[in-house]
mmCIF file of C-alpha atoms in Angstrom:
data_model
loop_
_atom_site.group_PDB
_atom_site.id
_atom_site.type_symbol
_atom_site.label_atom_id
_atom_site.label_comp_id
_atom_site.label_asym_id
_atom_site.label_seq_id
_atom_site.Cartn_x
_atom_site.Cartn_y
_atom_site.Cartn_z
ATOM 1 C CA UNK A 1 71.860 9.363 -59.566
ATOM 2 C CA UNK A 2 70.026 6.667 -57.632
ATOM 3 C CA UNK A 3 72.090 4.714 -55.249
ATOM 4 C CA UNK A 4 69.541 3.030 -53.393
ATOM 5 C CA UNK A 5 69.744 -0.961 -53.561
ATOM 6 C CA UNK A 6 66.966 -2.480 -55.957
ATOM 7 C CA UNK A 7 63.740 -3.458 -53.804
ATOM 8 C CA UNK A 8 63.996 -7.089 -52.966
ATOM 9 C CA UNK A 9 61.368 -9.195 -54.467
ATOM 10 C CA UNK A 10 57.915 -10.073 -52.941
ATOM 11 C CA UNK A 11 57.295 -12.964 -51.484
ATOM 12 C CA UNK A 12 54.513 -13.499 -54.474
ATOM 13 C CA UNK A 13 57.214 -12.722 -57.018
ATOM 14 C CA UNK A 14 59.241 -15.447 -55.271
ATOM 15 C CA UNK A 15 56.640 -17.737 -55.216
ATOM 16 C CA UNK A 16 55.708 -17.567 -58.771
ATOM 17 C CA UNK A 17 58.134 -19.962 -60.244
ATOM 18 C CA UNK A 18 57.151 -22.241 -58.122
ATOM 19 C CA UNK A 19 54.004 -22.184 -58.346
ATOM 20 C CA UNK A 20 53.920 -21.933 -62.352
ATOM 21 C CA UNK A 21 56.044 -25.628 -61.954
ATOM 22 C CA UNK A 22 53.553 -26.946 -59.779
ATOM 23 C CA UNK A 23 50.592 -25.816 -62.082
ATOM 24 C CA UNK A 24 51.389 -27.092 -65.023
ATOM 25 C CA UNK A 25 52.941 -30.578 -63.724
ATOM 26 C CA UNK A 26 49.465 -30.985 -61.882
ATOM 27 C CA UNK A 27 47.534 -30.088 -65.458
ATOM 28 C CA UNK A 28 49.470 -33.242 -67.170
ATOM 29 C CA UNK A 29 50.577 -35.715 -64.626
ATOM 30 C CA UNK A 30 48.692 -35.351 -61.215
ATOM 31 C CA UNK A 31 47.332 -37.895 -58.803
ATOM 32 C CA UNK A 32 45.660 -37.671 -55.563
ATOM 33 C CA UNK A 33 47.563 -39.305 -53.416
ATOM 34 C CA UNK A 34 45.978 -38.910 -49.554
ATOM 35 C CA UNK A 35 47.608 -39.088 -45.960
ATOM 36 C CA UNK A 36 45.713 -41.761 -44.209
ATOM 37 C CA UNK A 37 44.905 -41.944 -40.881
ATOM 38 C CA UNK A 38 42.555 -44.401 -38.188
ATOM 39 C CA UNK A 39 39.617 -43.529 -40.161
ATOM 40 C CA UNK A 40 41.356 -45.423 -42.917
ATOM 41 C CA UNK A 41 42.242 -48.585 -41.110
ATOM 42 C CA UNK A 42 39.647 -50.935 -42.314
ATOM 43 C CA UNK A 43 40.623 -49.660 -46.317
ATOM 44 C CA UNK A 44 44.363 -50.234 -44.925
ATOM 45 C CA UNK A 45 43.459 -53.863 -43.773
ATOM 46 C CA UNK A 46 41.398 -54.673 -47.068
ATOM 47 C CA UNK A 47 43.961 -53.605 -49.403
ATOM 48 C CA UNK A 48 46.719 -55.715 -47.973
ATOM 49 C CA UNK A 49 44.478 -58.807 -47.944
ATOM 50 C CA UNK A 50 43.333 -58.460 -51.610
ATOM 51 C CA UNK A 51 47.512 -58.969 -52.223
ATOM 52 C CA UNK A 52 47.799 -62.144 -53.526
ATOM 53 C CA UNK A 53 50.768 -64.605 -52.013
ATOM 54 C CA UNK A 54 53.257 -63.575 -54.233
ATOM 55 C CA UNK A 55 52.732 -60.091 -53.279
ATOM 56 C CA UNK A 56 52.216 -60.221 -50.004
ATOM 57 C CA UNK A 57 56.402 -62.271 -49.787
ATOM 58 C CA UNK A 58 57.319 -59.293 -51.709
ATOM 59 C CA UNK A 59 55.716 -56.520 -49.510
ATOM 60 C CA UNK A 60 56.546 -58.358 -46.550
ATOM 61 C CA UNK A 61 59.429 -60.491 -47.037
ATOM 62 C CA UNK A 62 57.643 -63.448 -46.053
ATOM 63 C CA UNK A 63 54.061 -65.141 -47.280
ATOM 64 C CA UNK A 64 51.602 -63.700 -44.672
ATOM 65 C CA UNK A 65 48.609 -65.140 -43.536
ATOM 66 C CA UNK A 66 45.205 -62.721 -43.124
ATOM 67 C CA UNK A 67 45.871 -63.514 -39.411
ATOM 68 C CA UNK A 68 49.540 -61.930 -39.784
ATOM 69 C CA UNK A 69 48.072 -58.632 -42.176
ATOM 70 C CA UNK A 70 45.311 -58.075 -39.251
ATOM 71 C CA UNK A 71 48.024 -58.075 -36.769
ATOM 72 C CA UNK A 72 50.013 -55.981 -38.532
ATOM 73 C CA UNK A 73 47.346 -53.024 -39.123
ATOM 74 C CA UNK A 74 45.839 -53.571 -35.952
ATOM 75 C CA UNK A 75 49.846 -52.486 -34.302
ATOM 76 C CA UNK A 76 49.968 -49.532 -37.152
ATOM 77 C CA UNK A 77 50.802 -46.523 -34.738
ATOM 78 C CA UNK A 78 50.028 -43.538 -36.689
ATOM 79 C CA UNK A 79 51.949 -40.930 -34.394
ATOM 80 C CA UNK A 80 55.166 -43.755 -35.750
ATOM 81 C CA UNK A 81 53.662 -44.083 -39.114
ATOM 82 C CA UNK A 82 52.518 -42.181 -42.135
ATOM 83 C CA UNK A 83 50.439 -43.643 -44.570
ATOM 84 C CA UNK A 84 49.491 -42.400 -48.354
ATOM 85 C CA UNK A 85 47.563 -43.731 -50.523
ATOM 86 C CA UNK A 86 45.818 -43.499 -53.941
ATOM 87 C CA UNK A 87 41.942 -44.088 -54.575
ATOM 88 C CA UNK A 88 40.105 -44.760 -57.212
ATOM 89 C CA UNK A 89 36.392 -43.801 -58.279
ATOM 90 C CA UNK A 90 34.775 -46.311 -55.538
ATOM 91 C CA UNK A 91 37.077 -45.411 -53.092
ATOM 92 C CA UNK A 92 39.494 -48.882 -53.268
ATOM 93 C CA UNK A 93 42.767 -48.171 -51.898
ATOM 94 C CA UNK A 94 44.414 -49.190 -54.324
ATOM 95 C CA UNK A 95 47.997 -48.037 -54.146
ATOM 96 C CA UNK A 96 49.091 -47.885 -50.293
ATOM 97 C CA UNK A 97 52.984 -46.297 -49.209
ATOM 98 C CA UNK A 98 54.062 -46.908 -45.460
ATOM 99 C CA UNK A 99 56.965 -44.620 -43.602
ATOM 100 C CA UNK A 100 58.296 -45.428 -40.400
ATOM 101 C CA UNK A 101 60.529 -43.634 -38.483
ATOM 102 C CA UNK A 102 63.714 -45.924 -37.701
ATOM 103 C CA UNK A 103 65.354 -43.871 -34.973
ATOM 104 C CA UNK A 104 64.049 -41.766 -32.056
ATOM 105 C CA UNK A 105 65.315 -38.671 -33.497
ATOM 106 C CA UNK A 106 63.127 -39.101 -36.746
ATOM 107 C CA UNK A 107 66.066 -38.226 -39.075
ATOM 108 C CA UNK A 108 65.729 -41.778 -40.960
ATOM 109 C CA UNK A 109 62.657 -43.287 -42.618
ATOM 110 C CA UNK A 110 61.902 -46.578 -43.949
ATOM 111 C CA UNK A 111 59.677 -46.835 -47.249
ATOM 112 C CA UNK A 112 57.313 -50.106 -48.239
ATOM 113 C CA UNK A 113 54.670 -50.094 -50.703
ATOM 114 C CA UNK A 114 52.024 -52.043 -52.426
ATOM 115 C CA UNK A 115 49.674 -51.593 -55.621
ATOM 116 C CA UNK A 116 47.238 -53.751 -56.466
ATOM 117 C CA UNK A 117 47.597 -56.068 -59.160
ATOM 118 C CA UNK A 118 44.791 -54.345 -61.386
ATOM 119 C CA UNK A 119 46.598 -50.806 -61.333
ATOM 120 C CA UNK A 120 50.193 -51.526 -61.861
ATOM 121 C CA UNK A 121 51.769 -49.953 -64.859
ATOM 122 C CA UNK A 122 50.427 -46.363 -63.983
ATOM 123 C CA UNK A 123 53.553 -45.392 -62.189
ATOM 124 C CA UNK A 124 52.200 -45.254 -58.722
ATOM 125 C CA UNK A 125 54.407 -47.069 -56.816
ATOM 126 C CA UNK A 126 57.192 -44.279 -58.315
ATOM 127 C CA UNK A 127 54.710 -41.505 -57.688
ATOM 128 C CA UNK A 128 54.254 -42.387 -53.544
ATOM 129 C CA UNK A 129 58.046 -42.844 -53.646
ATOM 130 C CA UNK A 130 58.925 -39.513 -54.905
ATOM 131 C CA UNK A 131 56.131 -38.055 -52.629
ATOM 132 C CA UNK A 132 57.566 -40.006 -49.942
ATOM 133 C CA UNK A 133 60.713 -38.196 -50.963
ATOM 134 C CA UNK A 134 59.447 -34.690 -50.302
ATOM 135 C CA UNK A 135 57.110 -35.467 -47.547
ATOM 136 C CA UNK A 136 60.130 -36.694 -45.668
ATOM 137 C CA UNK A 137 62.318 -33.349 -47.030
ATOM 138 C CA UNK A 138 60.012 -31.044 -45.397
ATOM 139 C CA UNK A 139 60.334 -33.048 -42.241
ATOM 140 C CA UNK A 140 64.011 -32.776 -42.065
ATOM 141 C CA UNK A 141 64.629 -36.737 -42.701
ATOM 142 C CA UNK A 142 68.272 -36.873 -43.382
ATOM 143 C CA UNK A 143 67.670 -40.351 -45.264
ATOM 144 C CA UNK A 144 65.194 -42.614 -46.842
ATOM 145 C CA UNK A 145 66.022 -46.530 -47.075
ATOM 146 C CA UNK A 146 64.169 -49.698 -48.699
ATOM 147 C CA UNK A 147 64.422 -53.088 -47.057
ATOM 148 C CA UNK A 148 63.270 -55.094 -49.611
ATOM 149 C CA UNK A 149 63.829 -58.995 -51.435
ATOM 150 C CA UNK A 150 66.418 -58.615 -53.927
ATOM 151 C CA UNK A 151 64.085 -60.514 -56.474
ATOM 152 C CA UNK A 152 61.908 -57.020 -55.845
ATOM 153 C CA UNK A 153 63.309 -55.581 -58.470
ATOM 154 C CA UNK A 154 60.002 -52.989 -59.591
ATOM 155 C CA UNK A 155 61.140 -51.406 -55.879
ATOM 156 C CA UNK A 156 64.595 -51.383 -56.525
ATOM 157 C CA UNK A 157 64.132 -50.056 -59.776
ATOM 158 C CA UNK A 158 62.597 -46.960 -58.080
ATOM 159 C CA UNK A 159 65.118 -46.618 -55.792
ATOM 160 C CA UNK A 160 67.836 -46.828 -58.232
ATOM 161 C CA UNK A 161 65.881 -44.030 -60.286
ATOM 162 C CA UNK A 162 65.975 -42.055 -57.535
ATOM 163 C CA UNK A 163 69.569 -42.100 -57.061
ATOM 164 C CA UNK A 164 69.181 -44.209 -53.775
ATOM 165 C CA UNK A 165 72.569 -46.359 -53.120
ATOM 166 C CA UNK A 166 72.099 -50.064 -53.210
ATOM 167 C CA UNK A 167 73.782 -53.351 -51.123
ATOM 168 C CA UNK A 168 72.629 -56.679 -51.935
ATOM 169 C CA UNK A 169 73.394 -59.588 -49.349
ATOM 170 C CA UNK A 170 71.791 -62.891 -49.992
ATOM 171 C CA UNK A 171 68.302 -62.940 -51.348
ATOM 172 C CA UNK A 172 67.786 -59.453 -49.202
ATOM 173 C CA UNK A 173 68.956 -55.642 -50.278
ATOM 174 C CA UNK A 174 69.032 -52.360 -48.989
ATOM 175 C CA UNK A 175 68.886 -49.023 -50.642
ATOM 176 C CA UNK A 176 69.680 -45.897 -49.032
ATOM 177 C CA UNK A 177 68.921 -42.620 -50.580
ATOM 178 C CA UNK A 178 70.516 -39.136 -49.252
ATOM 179 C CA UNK A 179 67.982 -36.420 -48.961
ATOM 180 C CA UNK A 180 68.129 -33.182 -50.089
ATOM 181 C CA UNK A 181 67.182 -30.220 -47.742
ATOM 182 C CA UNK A 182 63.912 -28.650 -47.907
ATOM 183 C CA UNK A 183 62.865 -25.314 -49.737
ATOM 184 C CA UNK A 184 60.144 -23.062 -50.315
ATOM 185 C CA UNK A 185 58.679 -25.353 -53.743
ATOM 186 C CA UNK A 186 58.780 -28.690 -51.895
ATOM 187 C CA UNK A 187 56.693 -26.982 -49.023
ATOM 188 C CA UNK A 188 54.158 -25.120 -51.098
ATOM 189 C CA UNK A 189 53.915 -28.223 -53.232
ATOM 190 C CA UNK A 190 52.992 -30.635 -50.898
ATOM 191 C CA UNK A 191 50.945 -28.294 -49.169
ATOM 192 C CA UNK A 192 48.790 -27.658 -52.236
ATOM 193 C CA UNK A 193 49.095 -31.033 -53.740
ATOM 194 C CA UNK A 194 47.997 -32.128 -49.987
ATOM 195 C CA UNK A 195 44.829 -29.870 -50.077
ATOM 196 C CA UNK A 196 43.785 -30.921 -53.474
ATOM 197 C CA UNK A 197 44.218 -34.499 -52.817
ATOM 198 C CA UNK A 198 41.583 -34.294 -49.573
ATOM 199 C CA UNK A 199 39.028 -32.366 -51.890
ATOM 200 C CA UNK A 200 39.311 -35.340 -54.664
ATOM 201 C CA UNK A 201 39.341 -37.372 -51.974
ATOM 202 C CA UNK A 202 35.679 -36.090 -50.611
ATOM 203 C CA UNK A 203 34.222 -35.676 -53.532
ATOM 204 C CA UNK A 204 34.675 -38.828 -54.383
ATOM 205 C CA UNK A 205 33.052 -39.721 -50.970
ATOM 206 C CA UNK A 206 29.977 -37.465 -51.607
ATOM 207 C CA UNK A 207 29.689 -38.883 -55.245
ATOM 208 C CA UNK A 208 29.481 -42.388 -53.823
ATOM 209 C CA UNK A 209 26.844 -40.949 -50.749
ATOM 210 C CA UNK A 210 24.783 -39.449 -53.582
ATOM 211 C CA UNK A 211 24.855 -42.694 -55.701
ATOM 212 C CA UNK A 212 23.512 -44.771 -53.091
ATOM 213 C CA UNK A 213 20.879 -42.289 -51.913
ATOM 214 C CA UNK A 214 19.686 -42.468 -55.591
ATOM 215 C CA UNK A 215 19.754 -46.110 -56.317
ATOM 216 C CA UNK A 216 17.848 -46.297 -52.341
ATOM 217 C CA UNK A 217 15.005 -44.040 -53.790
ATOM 218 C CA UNK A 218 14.704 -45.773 -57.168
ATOM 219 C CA UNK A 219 14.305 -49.333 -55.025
ATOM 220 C CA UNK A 220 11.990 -47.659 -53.087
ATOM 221 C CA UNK A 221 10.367 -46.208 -56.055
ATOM 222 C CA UNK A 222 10.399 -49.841 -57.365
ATOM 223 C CA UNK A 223 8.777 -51.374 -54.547
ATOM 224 C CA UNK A 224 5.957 -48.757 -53.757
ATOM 225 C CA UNK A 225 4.943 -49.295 -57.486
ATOM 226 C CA UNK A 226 4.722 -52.827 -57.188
ATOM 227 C CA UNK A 227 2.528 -52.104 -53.875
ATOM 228 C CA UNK A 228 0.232 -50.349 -56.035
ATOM 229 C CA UNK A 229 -0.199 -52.467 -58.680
ATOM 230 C CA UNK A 230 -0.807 -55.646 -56.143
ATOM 231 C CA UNK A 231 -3.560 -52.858 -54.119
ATOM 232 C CA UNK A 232 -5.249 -51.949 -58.010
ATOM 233 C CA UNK A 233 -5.982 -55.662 -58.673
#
């Protein structure tokens, strides 16, 4: 009779789950959404000026001037702040999520975001919130809150779907959402959803770099043909 203790599992066979989840949500209902850094400061800036008034009062509780939005990504402090955002074909930022740590110990974040009027409906201010949500998991955030205009109510909505707690005072509310604590799936997840986003992200880039070489040598093609027709005459 065998009385030795089953063989615990590998850390494959423990990974498998998790990584079947993460496969097939990524086959239906993936986008790239990218950690932005100073590189992406001048995207940053642009994005926030194509808001129009109304959305720039609801992004920033107040209708701020281009003067005001340059101020405010020329202070961005990305050792304070983490940025993510979601590109499309040309490379427009076009959906842009801002965390900043509210207390020296980092165990509280605060969450703002913006989409641009053209893209709304696709879910993506719900997508950087829940990826938000596990970035900040993985970093041991205790809690996530959303100061925001109570007449917001697209970002309260997706607080309240997230099961964040909600005070309204005035014409201003809060919402404060308890975070779970990390595991081995929201780690591999972000770390793979992460990776894939950068490689979108530069192929994209390379597409665009390969566009305009090939529109440069067809101008060029253009123009040395004219040359030669102006030389034959």
């Amino acid at each position: 009779m065998d009385t030795s203790s089953p063989a615990a599992p590998s850390a494959a066979a423990r990974l498998r789950p998790w990584l079947e989840r993460i496969a097939a949500a990524r086959r239906w209902d993936w986008v790239p959404i990218c950690p932005l850094g100073e590189v992406h400061r001048a995207r940053i800036e642009r994005h926030l000026l194509a808001l129009g008034e109304r959305d720039r009062y609801l992004r920033f509780g107040y209708p701020a001037s281009d003067e005001r939005i340059r101020q405010h990504v020329a202070r961005l402090d990305f050792t304070q702040h983490e940025l993510f955002g979601i590109f499309d074909r040309r490379l427009r930022l076009v959906a842009l999520a801002h965390l900043a740590h509210a207390d020296p110990q980092r165990r509280m974040c605060e969450f703002a975001v913006s989409v641009l009027p053209g893209t709304r409906g696709r879910g993506y201010g719900r997508r950087l919130f829940a990826h938000a949500v596990r970035h900040c998991r993985n970093r041991r955030v205790d809690q996530l809150f959303i100061h925001a205009l109570t007449e917001n109510t697209a970002m309260l909505r997706i607080a309240r779907g997230a099961g964040a707690r909600l005070q309204h005072e005035g014409g201003e509310s809060e919402a404060w959402l308890q975070l779970p604590p990390d595991d081995v799936g929201s780690h591999v997840s972000e770390l793979l959803d992460t990776r894939a986003s950068l490689l979108d992200y530069l192929l994209k880039r390379q597409g665009r770099q390969i566009g305009w070489t090939l529109r440069l040598l067809a101008e060029l093609k253009g123009r040395l043909g004219q040359r030669r027709g102006i030389a034959s005459h």
